Tab-separated table of C-alpha atoms in Angstrom:
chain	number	residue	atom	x	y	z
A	1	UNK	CA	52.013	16.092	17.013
A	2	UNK	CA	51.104	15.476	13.460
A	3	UNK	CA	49.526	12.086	14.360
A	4	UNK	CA	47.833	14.060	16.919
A	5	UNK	CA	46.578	16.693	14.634
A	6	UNK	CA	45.500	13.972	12.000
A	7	UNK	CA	43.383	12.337	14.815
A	8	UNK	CA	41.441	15.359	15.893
A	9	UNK	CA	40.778	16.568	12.032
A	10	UNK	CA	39.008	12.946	11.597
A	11	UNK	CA	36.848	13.125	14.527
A	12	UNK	CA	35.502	17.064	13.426
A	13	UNK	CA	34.411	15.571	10.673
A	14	UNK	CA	31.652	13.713	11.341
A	15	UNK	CA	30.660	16.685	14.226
A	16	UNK	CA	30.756	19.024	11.254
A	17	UNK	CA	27.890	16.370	9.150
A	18	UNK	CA	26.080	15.789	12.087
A	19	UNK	CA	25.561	19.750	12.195
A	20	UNK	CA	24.777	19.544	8.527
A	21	UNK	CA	22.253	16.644	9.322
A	22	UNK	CA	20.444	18.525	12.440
A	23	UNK	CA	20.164	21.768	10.725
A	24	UNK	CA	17.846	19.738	7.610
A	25	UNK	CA	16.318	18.346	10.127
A	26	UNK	CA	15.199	21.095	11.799
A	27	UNK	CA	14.506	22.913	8.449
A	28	UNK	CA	12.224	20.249	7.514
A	29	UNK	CA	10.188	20.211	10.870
A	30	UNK	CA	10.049	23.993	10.272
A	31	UNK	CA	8.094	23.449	7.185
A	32	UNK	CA	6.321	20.562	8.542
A	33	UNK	CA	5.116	23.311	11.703
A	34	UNK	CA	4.135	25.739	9.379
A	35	UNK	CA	1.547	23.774	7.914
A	36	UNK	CA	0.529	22.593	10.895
A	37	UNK	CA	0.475	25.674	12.488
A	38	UNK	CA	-1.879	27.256	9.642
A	39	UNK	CA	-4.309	24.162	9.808
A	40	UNK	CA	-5.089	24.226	13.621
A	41	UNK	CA	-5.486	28.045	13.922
A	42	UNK	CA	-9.216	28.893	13.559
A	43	UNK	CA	-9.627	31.573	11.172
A	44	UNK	CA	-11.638	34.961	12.703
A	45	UNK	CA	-14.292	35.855	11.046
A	46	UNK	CA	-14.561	38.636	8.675
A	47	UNK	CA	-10.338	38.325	8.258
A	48	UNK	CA	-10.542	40.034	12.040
A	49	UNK	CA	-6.781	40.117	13.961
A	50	UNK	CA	-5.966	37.296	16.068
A	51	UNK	CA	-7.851	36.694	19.234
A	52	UNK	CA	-5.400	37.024	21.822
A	53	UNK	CA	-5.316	37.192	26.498
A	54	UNK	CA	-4.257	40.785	26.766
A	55	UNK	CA	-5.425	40.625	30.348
A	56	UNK	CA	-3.752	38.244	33.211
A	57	UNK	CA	-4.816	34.717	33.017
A	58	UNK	CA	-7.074	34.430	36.136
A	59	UNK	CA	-8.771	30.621	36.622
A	60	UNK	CA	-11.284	29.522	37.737
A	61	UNK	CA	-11.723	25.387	38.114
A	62	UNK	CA	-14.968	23.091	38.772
A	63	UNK	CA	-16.502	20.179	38.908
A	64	UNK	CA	-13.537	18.397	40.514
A	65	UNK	CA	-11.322	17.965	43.575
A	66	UNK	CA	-10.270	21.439	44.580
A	67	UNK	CA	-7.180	20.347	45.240
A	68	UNK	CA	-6.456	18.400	42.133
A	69	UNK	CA	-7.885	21.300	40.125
A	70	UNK	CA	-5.101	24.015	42.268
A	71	UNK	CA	-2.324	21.820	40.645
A	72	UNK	CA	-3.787	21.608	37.197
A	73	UNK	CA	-4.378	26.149	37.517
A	74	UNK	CA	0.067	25.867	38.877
A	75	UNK	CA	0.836	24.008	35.990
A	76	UNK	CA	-0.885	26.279	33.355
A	77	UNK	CA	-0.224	29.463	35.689
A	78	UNK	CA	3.572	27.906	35.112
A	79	UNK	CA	3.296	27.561	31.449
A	80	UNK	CA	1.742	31.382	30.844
A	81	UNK	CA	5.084	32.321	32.935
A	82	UNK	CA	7.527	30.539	30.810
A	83	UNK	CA	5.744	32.634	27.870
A	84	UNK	CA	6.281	35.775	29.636
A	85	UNK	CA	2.441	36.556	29.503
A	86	UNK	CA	1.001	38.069	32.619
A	87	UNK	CA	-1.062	36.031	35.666
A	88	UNK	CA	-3.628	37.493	37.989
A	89	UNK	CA	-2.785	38.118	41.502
A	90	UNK	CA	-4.190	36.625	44.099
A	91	UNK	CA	-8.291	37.222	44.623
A	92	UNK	CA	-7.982	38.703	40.450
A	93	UNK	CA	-11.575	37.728	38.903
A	94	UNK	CA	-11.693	34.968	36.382
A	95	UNK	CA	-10.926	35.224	33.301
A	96	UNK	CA	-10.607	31.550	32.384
A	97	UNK	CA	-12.901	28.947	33.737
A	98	UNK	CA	-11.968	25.399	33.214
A	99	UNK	CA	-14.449	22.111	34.257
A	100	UNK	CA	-15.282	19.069	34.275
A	101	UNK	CA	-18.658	17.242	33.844
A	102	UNK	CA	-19.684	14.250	32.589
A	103	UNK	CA	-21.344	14.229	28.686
A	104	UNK	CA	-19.207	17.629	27.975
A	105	UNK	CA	-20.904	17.997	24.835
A	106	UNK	CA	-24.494	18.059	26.071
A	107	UNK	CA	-23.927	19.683	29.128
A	108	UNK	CA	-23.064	22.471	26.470
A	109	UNK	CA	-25.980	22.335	24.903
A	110	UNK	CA	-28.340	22.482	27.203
A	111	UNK	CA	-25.608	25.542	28.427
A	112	UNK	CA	-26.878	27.207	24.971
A	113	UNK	CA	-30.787	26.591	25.690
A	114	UNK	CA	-30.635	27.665	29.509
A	115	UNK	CA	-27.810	30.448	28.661
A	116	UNK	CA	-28.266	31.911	25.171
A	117	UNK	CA	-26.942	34.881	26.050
A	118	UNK	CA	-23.083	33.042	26.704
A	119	UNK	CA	-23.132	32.304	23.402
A	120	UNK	CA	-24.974	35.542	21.827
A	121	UNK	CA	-22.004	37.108	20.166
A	122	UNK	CA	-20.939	34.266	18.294
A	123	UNK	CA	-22.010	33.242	14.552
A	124	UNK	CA	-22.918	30.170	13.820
A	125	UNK	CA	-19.426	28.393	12.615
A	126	UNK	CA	-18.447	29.483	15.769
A	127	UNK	CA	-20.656	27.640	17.656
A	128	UNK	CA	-20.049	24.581	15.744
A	129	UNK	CA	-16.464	24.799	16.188
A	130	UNK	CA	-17.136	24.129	19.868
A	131	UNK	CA	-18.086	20.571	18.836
A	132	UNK	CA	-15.534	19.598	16.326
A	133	UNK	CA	-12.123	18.267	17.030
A	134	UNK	CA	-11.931	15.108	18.794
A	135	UNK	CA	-14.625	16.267	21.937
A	136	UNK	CA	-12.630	15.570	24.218
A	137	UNK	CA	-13.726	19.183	25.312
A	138	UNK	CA	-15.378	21.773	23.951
A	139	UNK	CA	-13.643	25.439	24.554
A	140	UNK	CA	-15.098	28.392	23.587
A	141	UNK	CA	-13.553	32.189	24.124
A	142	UNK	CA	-15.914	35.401	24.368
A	143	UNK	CA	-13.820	38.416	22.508
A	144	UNK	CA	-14.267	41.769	21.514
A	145	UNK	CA	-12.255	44.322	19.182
A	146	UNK	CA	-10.559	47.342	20.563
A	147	UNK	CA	-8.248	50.105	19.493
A	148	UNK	CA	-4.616	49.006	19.108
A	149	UNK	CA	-3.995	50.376	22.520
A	150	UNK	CA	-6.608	48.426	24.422
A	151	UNK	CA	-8.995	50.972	24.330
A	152	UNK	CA	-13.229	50.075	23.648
A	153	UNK	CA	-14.488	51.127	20.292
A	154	UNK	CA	-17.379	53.764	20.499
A	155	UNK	CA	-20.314	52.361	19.410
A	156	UNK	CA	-22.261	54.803	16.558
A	157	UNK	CA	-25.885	54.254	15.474
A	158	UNK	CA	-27.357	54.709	12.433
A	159	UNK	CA	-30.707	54.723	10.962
A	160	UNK	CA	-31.858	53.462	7.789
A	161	UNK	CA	-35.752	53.739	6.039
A	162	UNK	CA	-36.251	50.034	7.328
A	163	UNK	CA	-33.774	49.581	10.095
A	164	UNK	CA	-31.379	50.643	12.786
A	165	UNK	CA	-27.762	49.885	12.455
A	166	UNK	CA	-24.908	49.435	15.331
A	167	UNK	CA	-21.505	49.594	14.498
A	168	UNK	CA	-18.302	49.873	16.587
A	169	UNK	CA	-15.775	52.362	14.870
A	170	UNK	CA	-12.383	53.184	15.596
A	171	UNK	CA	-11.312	56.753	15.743
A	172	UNK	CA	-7.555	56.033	16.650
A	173	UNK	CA	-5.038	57.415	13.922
A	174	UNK	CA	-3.912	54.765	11.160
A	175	UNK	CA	-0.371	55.356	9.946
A	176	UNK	CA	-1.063	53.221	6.639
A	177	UNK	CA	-3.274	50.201	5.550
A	178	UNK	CA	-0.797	47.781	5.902
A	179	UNK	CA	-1.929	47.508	9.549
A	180	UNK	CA	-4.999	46.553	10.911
A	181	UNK	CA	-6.245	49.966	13.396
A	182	UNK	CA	-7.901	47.226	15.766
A	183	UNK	CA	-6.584	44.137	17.489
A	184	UNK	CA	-8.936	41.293	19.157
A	185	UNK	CA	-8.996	40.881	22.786
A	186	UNK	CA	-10.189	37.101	24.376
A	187	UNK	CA	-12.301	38.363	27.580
A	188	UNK	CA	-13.198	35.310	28.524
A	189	UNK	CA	-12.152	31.224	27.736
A	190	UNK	CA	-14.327	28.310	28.838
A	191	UNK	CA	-12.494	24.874	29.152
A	192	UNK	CA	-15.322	22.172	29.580
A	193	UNK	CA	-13.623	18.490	29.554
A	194	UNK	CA	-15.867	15.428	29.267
A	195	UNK	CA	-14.978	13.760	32.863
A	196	UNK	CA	-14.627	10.414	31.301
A	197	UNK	CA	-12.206	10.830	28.297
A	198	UNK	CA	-10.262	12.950	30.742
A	199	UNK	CA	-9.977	9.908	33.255
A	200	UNK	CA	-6.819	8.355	32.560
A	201	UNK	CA	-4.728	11.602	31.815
A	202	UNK	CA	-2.369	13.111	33.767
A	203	UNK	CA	-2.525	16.427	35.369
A	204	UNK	CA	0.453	17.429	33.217
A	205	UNK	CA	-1.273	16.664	30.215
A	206	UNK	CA	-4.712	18.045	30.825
A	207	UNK	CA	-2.992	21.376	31.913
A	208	UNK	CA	-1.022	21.791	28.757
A	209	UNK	CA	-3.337	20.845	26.521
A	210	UNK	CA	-5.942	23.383	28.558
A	211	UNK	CA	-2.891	25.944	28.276
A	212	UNK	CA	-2.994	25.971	24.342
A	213	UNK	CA	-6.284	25.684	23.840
A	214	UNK	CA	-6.875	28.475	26.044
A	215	UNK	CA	-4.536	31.059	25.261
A	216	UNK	CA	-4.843	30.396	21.069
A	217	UNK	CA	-8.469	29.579	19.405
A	218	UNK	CA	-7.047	26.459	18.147
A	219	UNK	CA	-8.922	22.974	16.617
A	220	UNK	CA	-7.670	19.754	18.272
A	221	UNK	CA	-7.572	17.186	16.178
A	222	UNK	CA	-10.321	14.535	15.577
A	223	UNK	CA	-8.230	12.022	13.869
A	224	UNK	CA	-4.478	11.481	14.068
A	225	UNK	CA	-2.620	13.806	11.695
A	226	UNK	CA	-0.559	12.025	8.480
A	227	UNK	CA	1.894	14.718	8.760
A	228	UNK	CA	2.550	16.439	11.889
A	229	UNK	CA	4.941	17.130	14.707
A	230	UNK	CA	4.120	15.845	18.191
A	231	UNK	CA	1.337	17.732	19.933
A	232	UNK	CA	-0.540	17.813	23.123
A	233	UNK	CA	-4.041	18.732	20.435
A	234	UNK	CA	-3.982	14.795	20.162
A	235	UNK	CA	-4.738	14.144	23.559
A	236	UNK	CA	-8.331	13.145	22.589
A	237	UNK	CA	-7.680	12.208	19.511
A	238	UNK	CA	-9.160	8.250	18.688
A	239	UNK	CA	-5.612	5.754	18.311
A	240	UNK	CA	-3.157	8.137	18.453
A	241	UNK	CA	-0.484	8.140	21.041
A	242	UNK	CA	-0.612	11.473	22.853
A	243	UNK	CA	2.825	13.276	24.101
A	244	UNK	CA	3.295	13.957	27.797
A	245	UNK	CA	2.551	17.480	27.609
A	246	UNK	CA	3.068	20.694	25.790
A	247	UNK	CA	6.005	19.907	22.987
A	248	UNK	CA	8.582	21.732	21.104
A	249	UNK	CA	5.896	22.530	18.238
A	250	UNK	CA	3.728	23.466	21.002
A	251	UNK	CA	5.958	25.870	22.352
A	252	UNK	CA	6.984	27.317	19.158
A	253	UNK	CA	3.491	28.183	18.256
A	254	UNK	CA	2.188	29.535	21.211
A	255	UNK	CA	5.105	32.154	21.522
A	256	UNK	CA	5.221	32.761	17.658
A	257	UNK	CA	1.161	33.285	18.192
A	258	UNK	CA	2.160	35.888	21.209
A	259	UNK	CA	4.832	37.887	19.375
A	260	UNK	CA	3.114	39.135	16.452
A	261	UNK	CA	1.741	42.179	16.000
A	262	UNK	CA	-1.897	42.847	17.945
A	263	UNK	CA	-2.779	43.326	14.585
A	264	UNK	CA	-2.056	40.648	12.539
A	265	UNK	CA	-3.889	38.190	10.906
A	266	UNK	CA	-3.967	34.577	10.866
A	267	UNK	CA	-2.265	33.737	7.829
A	268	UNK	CA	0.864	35.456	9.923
A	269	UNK	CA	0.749	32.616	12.027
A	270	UNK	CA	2.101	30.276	8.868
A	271	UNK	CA	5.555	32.195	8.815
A	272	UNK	CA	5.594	32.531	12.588
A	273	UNK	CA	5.241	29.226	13.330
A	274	UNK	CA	7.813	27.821	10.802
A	275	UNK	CA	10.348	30.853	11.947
A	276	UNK	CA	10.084	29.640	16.457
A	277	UNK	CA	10.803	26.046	15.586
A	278	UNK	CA	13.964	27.130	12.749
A	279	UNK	CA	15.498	29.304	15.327
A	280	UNK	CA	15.062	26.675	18.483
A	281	UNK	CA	12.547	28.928	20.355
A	282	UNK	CA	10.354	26.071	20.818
A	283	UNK	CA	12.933	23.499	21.706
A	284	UNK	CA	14.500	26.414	24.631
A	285	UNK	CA	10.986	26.955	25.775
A	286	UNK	CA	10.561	23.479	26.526
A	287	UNK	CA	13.640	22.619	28.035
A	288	UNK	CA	12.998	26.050	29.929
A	289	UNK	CA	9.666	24.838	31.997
A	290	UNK	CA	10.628	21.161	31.744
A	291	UNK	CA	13.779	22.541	34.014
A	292	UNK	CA	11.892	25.361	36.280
């Protein structure tokens, strides 16, 4: 019995430092996502909350196979599940429109010339943020502030000795300062993939990568990162080696991104980010959809 006893003591201890070992591990990806996290979210302008789908995710796909294009809407209609956000019903009017054409970047820009008014709203880093990353595609999303609640804002006028001004206010109560009154609904996302970097990729992987970019205003990246955790946002990027799909830091963003307050801000996402991959919410989430 003792020899027994002996034996088992010896083989809990290297259990017991391979627990020690995991946990660092996982402490030091946590920092690692944190400021990663921070560096791909695109700041709002005017320190404005967090663009966010408050709607179902309704999609729309073109400018390939129907058919192909009805498994790449499953897969990210599968990934909005496993985040517990909402999808349309059947016959629900787009929300998210997602295609592919050839010369993406272009095709956008003559989209600006023949359509001004799709891109009326936004300021001018905006637009150009549509064109950075790696251009692999350019993604765009049309928002607009409300109350906390979802409701519009009123819009006041008001004239001055030279001009008019128009101004949305909010008239809901504000319990303190510490929280923003308004929160930033996404309307609208457009997904336009250059048809000849996206040859080559697997449905999989242009889904998930569609599925982050859509439902966070994120940067991809344009060259491969010296310090990061595995992400689909390389999937374009020039000699880097691109994961299958959506990965643990993937997951732990987008649901750290989803449970924050409507109101916050996006230097919440820093803490947010580092907390979902600490406390395994990004590995469950993956092993969750990699097993539905």
């Amino acid at each position: 019995m003792a020899s027994w006893a002996a034996l088992l003591s010896a083989q809990d201890v290297p259990s017991e430092r391979d627990a020690i070992v995991v946990t660092a591990k996982r402490a030091e990806q946590a920092e690692v996502a944190a400021e990663q996290g921070k560096s791909i979210t695109l700041k709002p302008s005017a320190d404005a909350p967090l663009a966010r789908h408050y709607a179902p995710i309704c999609i729309k796909i073109f400018g390939i196979d129907p058919q192909f294009g009805e498994v790449i809407a499953e897969q990210i209609y599968h990934n909005v599940r496993t985040l517990k956000l909402q999808v349309g019903q059947s016959g629900c009017a787009p929300n998210v429109w997602i295609g592919f054409v050839s010369d993406s970047k272009h095709q956008v820009e003559s989209l600006r010339k023949q359509e001004p008014a799709m891109f009326a709203e936004m300021k001018s880093f905006e637009i150009d943020r549509v064109f950075g990353g790696s251009g692999g595609a350019q993604v765009w999303h049309a928002t607009e502030s409300r109350s906390l609640d979802g409701r519009p804002l009123p819009v006041m006028e008001f004239q001055t000795d030279t001009r008019k001004i128009v101004v949305k206010a909010n008239q809901q109560y504000q319990g303190g300062r510490l929280v923003s009154p308004t929160r930033t609904d996404i309307n609208g996302t457009i997904v336009i993939f250059d048809s000849a970097r996206a040859n080559g990729k697997t449905v999989q992987q242009l889904a998930d990568y569609a599925t982050f970019r859509i439902l966070a205003p994120v940067q991809d990246y344009d060259k491969v990162p010296e310090r990061a955790l595995p992400t689909i946002l390389t999937l374009f990027t020039p000699g880097a080696d691109p994961p299958g799909g959506l990965t643990e830091f993937d997951w732990a963003y987008l649901s750290a991104y989803y449970k924050l307050d409507r109101g916050a801000k996006a230097s919440a996402v820093h803490d947010a980010a580092r907390q979902a991959v600490l406390d395994g919410t990004g590995q469950t989430l993956s092993e969750k959809a990699a097993g539905d």
